[in-house]
GROMACS .gro file of N, CA and C in nm:
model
  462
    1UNK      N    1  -0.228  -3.462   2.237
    1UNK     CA    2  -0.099  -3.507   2.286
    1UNK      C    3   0.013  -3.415   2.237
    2UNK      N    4  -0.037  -3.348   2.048
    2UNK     CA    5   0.140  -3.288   2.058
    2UNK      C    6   0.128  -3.131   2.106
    3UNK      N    7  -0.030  -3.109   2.167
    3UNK     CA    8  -0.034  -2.939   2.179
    3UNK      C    9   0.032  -2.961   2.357
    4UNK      N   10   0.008  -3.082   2.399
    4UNK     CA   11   0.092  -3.108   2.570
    4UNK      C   12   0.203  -3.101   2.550
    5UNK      N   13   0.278  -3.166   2.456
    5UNK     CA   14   0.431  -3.165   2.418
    5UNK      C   15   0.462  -3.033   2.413
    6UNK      N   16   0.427  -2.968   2.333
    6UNK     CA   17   0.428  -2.821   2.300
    6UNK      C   18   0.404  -2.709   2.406
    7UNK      N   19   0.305  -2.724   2.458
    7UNK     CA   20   0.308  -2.677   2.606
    7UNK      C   21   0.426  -2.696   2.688
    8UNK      N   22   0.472  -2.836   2.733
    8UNK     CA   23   0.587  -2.852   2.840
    8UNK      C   24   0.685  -2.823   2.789
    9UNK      N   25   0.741  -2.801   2.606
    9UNK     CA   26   0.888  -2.742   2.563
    9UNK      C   27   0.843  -2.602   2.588
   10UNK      N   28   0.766  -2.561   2.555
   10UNK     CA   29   0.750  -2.401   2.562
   10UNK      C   30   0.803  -2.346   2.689
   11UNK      N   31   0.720  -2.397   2.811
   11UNK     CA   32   0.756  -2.373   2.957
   11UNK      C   33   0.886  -2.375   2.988
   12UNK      N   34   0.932  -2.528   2.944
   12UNK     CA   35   1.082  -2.561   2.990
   12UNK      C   36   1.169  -2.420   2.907
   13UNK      N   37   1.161  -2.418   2.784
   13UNK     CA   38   1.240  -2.281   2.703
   13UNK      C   39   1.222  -2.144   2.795
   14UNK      N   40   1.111  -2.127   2.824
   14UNK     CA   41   1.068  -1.995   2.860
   14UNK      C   42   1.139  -1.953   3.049
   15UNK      N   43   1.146  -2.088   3.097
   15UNK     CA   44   1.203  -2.132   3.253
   15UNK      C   45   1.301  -2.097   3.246
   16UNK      N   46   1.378  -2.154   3.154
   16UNK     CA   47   1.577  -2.184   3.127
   16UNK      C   48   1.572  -2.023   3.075
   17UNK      N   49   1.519  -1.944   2.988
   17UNK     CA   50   1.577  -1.811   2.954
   17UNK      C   51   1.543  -1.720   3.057
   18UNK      N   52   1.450  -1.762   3.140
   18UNK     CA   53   1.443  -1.641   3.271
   18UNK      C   54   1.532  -1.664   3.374
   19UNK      N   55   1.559  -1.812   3.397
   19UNK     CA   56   1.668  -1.800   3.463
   19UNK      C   57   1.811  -1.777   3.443
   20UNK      N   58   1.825  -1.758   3.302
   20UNK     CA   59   1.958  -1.743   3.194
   20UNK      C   60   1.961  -1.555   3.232
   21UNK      N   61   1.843  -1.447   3.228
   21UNK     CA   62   1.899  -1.358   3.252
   21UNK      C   63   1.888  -1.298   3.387
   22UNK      N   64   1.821  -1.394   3.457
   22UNK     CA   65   1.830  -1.337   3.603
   22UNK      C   66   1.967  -1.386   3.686
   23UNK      N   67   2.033  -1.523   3.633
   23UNK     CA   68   2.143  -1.516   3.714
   23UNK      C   69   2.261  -1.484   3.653
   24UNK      N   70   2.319  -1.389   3.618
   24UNK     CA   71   2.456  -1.376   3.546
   24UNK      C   72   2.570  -1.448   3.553
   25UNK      N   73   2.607  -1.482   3.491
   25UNK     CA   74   2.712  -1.596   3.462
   25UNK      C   75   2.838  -1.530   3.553
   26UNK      N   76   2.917  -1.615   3.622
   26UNK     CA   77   3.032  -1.620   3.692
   26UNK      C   78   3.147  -1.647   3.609
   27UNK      N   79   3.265  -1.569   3.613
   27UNK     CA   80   3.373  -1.565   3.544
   27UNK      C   81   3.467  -1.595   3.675
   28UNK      N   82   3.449  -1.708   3.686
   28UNK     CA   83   3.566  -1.807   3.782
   28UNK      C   84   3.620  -1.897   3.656
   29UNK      N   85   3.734  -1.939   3.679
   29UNK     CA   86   3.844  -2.019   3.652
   29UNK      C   87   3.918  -2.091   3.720
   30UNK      N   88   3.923  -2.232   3.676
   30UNK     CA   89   4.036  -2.284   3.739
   30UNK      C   90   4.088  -2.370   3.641
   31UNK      N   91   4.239  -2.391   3.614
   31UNK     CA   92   4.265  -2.442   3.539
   31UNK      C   93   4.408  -2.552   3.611
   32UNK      N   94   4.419  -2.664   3.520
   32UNK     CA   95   4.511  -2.797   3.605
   32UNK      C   96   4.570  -2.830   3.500
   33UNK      N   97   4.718  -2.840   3.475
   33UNK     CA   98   4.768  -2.906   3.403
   33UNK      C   99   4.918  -2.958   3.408
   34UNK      N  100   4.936  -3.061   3.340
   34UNK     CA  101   5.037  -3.178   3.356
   34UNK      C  102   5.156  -3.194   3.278
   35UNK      N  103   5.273  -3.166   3.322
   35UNK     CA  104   5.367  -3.194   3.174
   35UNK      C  105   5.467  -3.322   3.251
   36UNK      N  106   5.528  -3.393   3.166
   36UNK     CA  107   5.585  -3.498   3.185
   36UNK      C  108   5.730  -3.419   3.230
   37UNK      N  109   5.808  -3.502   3.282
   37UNK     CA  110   5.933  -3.418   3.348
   37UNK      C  111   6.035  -3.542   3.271
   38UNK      N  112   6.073  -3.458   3.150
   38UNK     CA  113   6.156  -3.567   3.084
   38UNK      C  114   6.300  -3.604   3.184
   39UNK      N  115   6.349  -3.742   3.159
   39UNK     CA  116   6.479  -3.770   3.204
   39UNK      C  117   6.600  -3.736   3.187
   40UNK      N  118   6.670  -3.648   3.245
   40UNK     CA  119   6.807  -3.625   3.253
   40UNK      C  120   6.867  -3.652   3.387
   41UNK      N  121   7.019  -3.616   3.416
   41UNK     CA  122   7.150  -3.648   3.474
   41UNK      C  123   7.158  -3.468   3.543
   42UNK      N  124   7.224  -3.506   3.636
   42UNK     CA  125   7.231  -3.370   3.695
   42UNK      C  126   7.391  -3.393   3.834
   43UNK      N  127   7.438  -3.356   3.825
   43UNK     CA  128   7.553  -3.338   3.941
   43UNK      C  129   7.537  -3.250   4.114
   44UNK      N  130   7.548  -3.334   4.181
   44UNK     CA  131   7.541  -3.235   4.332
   44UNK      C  132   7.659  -3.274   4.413
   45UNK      N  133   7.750  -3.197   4.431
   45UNK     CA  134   7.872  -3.245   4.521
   45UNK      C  135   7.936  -3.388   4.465
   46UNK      N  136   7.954  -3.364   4.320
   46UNK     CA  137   8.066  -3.437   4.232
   46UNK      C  138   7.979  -3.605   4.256
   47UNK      N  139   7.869  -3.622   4.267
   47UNK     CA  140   7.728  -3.724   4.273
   47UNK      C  141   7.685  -3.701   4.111
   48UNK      N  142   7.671  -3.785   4.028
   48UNK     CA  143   7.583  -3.783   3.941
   48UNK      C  144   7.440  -3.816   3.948
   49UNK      N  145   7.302  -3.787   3.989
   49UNK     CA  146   7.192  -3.798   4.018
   49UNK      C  147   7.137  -3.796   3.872
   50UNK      N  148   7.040  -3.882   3.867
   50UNK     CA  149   6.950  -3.927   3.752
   50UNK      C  150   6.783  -3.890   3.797
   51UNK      N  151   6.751  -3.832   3.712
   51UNK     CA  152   6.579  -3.814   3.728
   51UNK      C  153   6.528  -3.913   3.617
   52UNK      N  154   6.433  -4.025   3.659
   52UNK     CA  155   6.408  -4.120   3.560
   52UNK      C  156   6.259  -4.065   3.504
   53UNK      N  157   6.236  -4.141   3.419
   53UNK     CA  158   6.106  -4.089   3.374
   53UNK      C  159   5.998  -4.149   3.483
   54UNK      N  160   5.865  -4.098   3.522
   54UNK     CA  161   5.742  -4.114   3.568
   54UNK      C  162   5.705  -3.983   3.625
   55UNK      N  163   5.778  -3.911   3.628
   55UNK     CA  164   5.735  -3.763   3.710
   55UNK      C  165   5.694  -3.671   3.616
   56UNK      N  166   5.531  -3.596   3.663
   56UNK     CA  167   5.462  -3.502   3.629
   56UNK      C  168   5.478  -3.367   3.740
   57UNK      N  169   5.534  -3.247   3.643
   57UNK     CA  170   5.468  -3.128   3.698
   57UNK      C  171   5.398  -3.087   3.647
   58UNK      N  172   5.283  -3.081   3.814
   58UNK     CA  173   5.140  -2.956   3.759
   58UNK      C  174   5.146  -2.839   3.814
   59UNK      N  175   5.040  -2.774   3.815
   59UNK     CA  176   5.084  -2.621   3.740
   59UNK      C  177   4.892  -2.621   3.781
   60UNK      N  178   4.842  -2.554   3.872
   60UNK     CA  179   4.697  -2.532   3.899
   60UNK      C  180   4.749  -2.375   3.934
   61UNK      N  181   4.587  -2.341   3.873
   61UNK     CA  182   4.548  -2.181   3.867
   61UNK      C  183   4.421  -2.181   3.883
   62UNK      N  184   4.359  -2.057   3.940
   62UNK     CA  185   4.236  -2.025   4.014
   62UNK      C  186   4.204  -1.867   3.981
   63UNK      N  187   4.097  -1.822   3.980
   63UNK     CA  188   4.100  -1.669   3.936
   63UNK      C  189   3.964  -1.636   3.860
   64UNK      N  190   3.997  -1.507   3.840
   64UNK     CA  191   3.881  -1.456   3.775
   64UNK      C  192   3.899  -1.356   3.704
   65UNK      N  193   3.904  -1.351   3.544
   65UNK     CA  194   3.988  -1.249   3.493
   65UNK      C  195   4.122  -1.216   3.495
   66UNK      N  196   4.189  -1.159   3.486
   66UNK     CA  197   4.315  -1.132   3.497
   66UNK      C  198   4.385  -1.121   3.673
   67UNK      N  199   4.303  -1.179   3.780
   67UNK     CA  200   4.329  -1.162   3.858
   67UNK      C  201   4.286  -1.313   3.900
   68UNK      N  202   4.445  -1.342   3.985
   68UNK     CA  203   4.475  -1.489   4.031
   68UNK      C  204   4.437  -1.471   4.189
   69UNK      N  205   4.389  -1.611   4.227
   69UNK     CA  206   4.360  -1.548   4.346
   69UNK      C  207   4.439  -1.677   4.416
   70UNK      N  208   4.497  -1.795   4.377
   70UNK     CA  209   4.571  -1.921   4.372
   70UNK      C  210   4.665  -1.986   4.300
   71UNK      N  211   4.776  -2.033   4.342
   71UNK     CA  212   4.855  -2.086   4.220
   71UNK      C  213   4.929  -2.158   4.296
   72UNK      N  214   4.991  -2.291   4.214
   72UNK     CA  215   5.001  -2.338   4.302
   72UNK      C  216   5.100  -2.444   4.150
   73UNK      N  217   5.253  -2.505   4.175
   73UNK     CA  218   5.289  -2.598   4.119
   73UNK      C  219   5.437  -2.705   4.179
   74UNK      N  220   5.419  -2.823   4.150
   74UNK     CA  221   5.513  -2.941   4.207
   74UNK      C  222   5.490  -3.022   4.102
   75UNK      N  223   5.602  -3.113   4.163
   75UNK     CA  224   5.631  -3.241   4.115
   75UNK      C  225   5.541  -3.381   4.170
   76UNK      N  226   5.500  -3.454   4.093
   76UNK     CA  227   5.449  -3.580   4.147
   76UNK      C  228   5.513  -3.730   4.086
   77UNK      N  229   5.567  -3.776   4.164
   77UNK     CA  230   5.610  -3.868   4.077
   77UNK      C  231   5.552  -4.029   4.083
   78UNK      N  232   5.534  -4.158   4.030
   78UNK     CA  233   5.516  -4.273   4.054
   78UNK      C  234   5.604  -4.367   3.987
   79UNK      N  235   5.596  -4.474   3.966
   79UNK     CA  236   5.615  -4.574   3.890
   79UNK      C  237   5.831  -4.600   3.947
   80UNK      N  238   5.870  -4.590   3.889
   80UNK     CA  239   6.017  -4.588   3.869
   80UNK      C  240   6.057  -4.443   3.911
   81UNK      N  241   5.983  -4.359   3.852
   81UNK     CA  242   6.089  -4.179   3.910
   81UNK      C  243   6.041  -4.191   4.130
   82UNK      N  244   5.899  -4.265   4.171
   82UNK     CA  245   5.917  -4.254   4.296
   82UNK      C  246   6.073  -4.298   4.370
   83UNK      N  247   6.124  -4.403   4.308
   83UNK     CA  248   6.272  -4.449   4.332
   83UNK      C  249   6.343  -4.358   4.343
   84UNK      N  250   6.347  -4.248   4.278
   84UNK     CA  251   6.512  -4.186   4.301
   84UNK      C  252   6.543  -4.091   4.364
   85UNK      N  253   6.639  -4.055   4.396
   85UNK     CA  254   6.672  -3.981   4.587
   85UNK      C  255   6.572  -3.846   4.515
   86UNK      N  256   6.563  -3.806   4.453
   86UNK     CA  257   6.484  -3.645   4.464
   86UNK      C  258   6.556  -3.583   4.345
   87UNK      N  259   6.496  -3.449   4.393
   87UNK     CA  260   6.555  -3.327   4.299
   87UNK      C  261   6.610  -3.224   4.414
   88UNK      N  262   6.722  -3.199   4.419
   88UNK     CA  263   6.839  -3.113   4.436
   88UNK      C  264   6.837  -3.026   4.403
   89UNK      N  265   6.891  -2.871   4.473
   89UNK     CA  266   6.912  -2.764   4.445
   89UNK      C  267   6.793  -2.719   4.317
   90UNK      N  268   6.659  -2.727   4.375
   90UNK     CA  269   6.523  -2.695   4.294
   90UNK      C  270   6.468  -2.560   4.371
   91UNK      N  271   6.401  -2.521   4.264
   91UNK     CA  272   6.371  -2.379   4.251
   91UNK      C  273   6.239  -2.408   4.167
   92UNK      N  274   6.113  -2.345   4.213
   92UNK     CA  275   5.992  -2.327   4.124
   92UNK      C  276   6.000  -2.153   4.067
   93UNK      N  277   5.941  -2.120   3.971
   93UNK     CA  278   5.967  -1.990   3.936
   93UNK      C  279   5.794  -1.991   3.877
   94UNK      N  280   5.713  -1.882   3.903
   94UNK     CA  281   5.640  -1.827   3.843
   94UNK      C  282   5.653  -1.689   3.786
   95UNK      N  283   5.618  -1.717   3.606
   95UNK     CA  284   5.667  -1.588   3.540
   95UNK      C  285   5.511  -1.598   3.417
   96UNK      N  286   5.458  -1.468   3.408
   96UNK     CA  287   5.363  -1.389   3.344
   96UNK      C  288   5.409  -1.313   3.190
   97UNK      N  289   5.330  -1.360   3.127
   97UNK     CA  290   5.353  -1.315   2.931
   97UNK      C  291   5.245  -1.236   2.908
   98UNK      N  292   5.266  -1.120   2.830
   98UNK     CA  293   5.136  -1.117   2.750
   98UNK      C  294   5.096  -1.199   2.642
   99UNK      N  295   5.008  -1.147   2.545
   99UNK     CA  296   4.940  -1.204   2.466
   99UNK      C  297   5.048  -1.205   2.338
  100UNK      N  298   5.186  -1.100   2.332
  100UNK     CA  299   5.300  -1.153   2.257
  100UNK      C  300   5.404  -1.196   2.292
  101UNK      N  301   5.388  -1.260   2.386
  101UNK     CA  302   5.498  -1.389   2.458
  101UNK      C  303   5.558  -1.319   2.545
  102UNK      N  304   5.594  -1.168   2.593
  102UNK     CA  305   5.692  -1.102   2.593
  102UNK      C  306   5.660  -1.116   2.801
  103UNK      N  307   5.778  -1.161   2.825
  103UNK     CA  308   5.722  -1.190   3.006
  103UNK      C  309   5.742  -1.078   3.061
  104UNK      N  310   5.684  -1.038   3.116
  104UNK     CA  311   5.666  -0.869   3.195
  104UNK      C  312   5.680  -0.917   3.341
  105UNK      N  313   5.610  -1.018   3.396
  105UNK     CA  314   5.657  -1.023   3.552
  105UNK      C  315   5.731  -1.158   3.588
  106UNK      N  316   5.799  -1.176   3.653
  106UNK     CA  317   5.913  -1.317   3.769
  106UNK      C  318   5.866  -1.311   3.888
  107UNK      N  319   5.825  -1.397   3.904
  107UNK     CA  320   5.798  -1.450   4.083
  107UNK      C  321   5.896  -1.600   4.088
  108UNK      N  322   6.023  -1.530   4.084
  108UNK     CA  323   6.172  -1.628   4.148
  108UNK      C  324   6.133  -1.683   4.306
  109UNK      N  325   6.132  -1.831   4.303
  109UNK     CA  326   6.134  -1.918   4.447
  109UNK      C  327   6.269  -1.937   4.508
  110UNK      N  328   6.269  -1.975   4.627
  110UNK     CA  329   6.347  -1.965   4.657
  110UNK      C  330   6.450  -2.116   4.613
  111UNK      N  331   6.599  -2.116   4.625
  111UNK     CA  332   6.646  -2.217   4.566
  111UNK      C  333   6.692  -2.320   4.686
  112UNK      N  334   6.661  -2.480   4.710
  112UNK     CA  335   6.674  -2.518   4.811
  112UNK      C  336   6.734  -2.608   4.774
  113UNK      N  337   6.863  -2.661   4.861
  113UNK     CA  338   6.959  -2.736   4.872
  113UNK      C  339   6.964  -2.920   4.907
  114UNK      N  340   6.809  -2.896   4.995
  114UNK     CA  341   6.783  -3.022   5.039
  114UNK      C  342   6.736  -3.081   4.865
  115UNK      N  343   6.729  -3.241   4.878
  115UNK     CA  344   6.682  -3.293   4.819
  115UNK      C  345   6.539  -3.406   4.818
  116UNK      N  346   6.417  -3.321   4.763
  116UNK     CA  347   6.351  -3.328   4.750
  116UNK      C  348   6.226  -3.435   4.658
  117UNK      N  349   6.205  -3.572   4.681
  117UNK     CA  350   6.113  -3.631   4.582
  117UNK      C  351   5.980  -3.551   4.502
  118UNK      N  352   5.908  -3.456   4.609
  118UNK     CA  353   5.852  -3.351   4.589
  118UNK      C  354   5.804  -3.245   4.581
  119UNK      N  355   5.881  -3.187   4.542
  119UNK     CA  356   5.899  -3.026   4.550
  119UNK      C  357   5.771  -2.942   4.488
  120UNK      N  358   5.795  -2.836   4.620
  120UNK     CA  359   5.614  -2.769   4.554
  120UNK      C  360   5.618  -2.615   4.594
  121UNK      N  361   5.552  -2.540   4.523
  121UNK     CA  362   5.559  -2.417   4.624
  121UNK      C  363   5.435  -2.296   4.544
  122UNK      N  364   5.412  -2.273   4.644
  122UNK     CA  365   5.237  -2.149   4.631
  122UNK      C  366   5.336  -2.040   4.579
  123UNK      N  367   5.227  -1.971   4.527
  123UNK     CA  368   5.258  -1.827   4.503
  123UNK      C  369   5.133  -1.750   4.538
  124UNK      N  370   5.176  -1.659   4.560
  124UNK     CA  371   5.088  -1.556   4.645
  124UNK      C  372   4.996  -1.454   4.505
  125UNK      N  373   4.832  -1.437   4.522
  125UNK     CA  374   4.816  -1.414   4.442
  125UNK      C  375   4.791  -1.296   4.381
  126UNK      N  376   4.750  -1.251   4.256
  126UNK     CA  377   4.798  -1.188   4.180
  126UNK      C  378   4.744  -1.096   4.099
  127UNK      N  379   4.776  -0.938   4.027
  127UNK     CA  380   4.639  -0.909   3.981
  127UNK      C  381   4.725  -0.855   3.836
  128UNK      N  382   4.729  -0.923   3.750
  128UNK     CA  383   4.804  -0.909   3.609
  128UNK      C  384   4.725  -0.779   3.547
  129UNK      N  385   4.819  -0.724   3.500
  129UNK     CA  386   4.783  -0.626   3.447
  129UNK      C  387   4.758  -0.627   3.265
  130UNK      N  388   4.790  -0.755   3.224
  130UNK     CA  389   4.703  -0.749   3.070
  130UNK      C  390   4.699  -0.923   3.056
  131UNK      N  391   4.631  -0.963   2.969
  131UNK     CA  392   4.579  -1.088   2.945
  131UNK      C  393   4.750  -1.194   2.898
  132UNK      N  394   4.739  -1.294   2.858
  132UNK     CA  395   4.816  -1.371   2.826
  132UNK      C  396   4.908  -1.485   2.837
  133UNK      N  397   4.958  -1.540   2.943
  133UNK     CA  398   4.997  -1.692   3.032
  133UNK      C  399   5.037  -1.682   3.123
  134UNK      N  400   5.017  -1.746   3.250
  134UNK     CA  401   5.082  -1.778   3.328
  134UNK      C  402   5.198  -1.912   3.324
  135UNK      N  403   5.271  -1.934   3.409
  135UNK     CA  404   5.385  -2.054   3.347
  135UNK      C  405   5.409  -2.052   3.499
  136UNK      N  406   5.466  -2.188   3.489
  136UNK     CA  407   5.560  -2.243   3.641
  136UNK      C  408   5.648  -2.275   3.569
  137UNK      N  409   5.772  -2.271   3.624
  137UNK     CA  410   5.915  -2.325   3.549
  137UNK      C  411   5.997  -2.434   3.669
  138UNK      N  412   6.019  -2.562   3.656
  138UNK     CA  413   6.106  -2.655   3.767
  138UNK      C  414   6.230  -2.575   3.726
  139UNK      N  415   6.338  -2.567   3.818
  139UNK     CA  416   6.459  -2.515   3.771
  139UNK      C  417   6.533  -2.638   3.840
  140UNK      N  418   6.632  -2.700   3.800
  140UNK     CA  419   6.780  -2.810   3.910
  140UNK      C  420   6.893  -2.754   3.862
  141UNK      N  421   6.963  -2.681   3.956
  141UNK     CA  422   7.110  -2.707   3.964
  141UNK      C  423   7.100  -2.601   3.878
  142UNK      N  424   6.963  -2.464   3.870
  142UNK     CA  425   6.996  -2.313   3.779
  142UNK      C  426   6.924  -2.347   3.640
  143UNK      N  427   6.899  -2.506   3.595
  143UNK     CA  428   6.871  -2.484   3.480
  143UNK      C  429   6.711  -2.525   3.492
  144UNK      N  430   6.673  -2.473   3.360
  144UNK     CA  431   6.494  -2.494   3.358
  144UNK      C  432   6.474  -2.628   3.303
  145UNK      N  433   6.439  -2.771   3.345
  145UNK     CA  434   6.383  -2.881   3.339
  145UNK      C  435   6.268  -2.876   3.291
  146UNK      N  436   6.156  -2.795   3.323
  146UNK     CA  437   6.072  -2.833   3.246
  146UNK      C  438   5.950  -2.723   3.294
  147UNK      N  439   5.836  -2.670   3.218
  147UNK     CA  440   5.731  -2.542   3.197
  147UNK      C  441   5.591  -2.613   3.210
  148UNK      N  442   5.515  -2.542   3.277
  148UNK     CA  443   5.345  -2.575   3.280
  148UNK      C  444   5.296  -2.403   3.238
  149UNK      N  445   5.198  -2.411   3.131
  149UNK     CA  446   5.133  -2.265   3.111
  149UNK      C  447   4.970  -2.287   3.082
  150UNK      N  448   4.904  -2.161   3.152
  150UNK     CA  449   4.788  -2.160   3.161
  150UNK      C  450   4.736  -2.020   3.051
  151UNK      N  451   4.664  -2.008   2.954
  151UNK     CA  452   4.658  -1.901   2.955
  151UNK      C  453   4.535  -1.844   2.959
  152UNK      N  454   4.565  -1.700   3.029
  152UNK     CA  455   4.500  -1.667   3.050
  152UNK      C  456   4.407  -1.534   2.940
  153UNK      N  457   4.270  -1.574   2.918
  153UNK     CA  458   4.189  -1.466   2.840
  153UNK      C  459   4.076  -1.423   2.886
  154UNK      N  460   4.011  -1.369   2.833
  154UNK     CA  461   3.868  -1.287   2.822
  154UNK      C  462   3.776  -1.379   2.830
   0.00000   0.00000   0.00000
């Protein structure tokens, strides 16, 4: 009985490492993530507008290596933030760091006037030239509300 045992781990070990170097591992990525969109006050045409709390921006990335081939970030909101007229004069910005914070590329969106419950916008993709984060930035009314970062390594 334990030379059968021994037999079927052997096989199973010997199965899993031939197929370990016959198929080479895939360096795909995708990465998803969530930041809370804290509450503040914001002004549009002498209007005081309130963003309440329940709204998440995510921030999804796709790729392989230093090269993005998807990106993609918005707002989602529920609970109490679905209530309120939107976000105004919003702008998504995708901007690239290296590995010492230092941002080398801006992919500025465009800035839109309508007001929006959910604002979203692609970026076209990308082939970074050294390792280190990607980021989405919400901008209202010019200022940065709030950051999603992925980073990216080896």
């Amino acid at each position: 009985m334990l030379t059968r045992l021994m037999a079927r781990i052997s096989t199973a070990v010997a199965g899993a490492s031939t197929l370990a170097l016959l198929l080479p591992a895939q360096a795909h990525a995708t990465a998803i993530g969530s930041t809370p969109v804290a509450s503040f006050d914001y002004q549009v045409g002498g209007v005081t507008m309130r963003i309440p709390t329940g709204c998440m921006f995510t921030h999804v990335i796709r790729g392989e290596g230093k090269k993005i081939t998807y990106q993609n970030a918005g707002v989602d909101c529920g609970f109490v933030g679905a209530l309120n007229a939107g976000f105004c004069n919003w702008r998504i910005d995708f901007t690239y760091a290296d590995t010492r914070n230092k941002t080398y590329r801006t992919s500025r969106g465009a800035t839109h006037t309508e007001c929006k419950i959910d604002p979203m916008r692609n970026n076209a993709p990308q082939k970074l030239p050294r390792y280190g984060k990607a980021c989405a930035h919400l901008n209202i009314n010019g200022v940065r509300r709030v950051s999603q970062c992925h980073h990216i390594t080896k």
